[in-house]
XYZ file of N, CA and C in Angstrom:
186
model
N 68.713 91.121 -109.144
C 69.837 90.294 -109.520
C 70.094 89.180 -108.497
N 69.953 89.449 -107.117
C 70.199 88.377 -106.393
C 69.304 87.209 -105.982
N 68.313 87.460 -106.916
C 66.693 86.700 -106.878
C 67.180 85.720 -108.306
N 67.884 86.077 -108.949
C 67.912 85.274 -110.137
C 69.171 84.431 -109.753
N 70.285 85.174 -109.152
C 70.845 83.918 -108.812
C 70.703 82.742 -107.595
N 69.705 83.379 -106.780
C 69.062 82.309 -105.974
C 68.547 81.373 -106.622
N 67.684 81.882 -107.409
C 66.622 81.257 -108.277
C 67.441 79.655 -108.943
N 68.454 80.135 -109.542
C 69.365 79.503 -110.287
C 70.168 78.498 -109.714
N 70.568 78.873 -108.504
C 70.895 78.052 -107.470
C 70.055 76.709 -106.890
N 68.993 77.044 -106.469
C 67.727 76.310 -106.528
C 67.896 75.503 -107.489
N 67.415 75.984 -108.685
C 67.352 75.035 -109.809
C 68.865 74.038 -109.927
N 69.727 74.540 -110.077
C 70.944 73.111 -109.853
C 70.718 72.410 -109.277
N 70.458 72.954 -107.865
C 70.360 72.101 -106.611
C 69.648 71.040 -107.023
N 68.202 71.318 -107.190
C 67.167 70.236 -107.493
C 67.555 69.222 -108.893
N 68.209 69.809 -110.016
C 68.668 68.587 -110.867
C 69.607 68.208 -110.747
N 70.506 68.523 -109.826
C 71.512 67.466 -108.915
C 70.802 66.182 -108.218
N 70.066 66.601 -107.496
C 69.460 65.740 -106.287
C 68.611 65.077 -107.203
N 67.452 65.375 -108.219
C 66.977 64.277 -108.892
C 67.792 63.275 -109.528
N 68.747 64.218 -110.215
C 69.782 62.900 -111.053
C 70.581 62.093 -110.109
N 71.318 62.140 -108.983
C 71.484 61.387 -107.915
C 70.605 60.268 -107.469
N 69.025 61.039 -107.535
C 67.979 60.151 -107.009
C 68.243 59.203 -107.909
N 67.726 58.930 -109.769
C 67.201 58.220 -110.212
C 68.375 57.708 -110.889
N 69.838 57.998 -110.720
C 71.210 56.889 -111.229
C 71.836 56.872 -110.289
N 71.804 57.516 -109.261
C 72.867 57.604 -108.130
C 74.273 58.348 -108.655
N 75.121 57.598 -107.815
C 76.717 57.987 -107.984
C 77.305 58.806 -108.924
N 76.960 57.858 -109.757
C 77.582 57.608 -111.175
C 77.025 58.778 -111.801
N 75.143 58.849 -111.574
C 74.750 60.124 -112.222
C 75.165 60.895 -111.769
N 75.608 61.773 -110.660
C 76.234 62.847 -110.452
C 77.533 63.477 -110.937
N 78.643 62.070 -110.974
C 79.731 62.395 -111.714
C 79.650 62.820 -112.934
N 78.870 61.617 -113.714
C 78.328 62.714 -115.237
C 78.178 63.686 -115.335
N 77.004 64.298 -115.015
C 76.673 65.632 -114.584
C 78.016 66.327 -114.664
N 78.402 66.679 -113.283
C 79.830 67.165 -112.867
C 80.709 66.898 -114.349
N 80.953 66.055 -114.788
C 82.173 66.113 -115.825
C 81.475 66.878 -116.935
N 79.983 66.690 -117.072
C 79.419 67.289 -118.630
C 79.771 68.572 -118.404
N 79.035 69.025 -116.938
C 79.234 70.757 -116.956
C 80.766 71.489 -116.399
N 81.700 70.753 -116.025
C 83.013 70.955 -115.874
C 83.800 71.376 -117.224
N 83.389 70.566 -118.423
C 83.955 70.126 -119.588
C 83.790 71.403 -120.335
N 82.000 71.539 -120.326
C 81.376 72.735 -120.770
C 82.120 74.163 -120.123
N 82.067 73.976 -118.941
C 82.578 75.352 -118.615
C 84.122 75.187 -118.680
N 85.056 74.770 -118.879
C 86.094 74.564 -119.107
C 86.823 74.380 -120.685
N 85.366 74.307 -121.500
C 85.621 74.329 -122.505
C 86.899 73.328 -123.179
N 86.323 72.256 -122.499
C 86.987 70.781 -122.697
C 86.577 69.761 -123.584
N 86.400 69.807 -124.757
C 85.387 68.822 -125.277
C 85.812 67.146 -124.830
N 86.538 66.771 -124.566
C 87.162 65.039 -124.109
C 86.104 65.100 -122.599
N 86.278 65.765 -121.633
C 86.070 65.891 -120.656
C 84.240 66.019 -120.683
N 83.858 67.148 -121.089
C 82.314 67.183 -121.692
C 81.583 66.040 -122.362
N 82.584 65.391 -123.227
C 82.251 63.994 -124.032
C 81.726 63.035 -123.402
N 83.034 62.467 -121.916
C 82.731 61.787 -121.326
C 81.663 61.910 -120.110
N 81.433 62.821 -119.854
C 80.371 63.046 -119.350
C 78.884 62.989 -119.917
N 78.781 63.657 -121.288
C 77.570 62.936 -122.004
C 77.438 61.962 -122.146
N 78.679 60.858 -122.297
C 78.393 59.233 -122.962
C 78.108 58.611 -121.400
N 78.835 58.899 -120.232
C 78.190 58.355 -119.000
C 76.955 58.662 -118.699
N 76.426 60.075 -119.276
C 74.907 59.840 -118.504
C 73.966 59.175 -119.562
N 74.448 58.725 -120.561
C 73.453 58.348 -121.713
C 73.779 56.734 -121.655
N 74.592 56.441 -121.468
C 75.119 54.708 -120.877
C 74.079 54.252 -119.555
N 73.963 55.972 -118.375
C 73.147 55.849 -117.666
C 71.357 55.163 -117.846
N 71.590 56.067 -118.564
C 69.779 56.578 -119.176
C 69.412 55.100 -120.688
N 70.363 54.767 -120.980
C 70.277 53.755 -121.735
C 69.936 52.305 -121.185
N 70.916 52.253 -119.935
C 70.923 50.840 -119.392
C 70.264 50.096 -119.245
N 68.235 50.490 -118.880
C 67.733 49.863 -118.695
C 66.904 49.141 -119.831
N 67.457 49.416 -121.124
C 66.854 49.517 -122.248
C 67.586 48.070 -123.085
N 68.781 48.283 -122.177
C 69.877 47.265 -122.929
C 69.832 45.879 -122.965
């Protein structure tokens, strides 16, 4: 059990730090609000967090 939540730990860690890498700031707050929202069971809050990282992931397209 404590191998899986290492494990798991790890894994955040690293798609934190990539999404930081490749939007910065902004990508992290997304993040943070999508899975805040989710675990809080917020849909406004979750919302805005999907439409910021997809505004993210869109931008260069625009």
């Amino acid at each position: 059990m404590p191998a899986l939540a290492l494990i798991s730990a790890v894994l955040v860690i690293t798609v934190e730090q990539l999404v930081q890498w490749q939007y910065g700031a902004a990508g992290v707050v997304g993040l943070l609000l999508l899975t805040m929202g989710t675990r809080a069971n917020s849909p406004g809050v979750s919302s805005a967090g999907a439409v910021l990282l997809a505004l993210l992931v869109a931008r260069p397209a625009l």
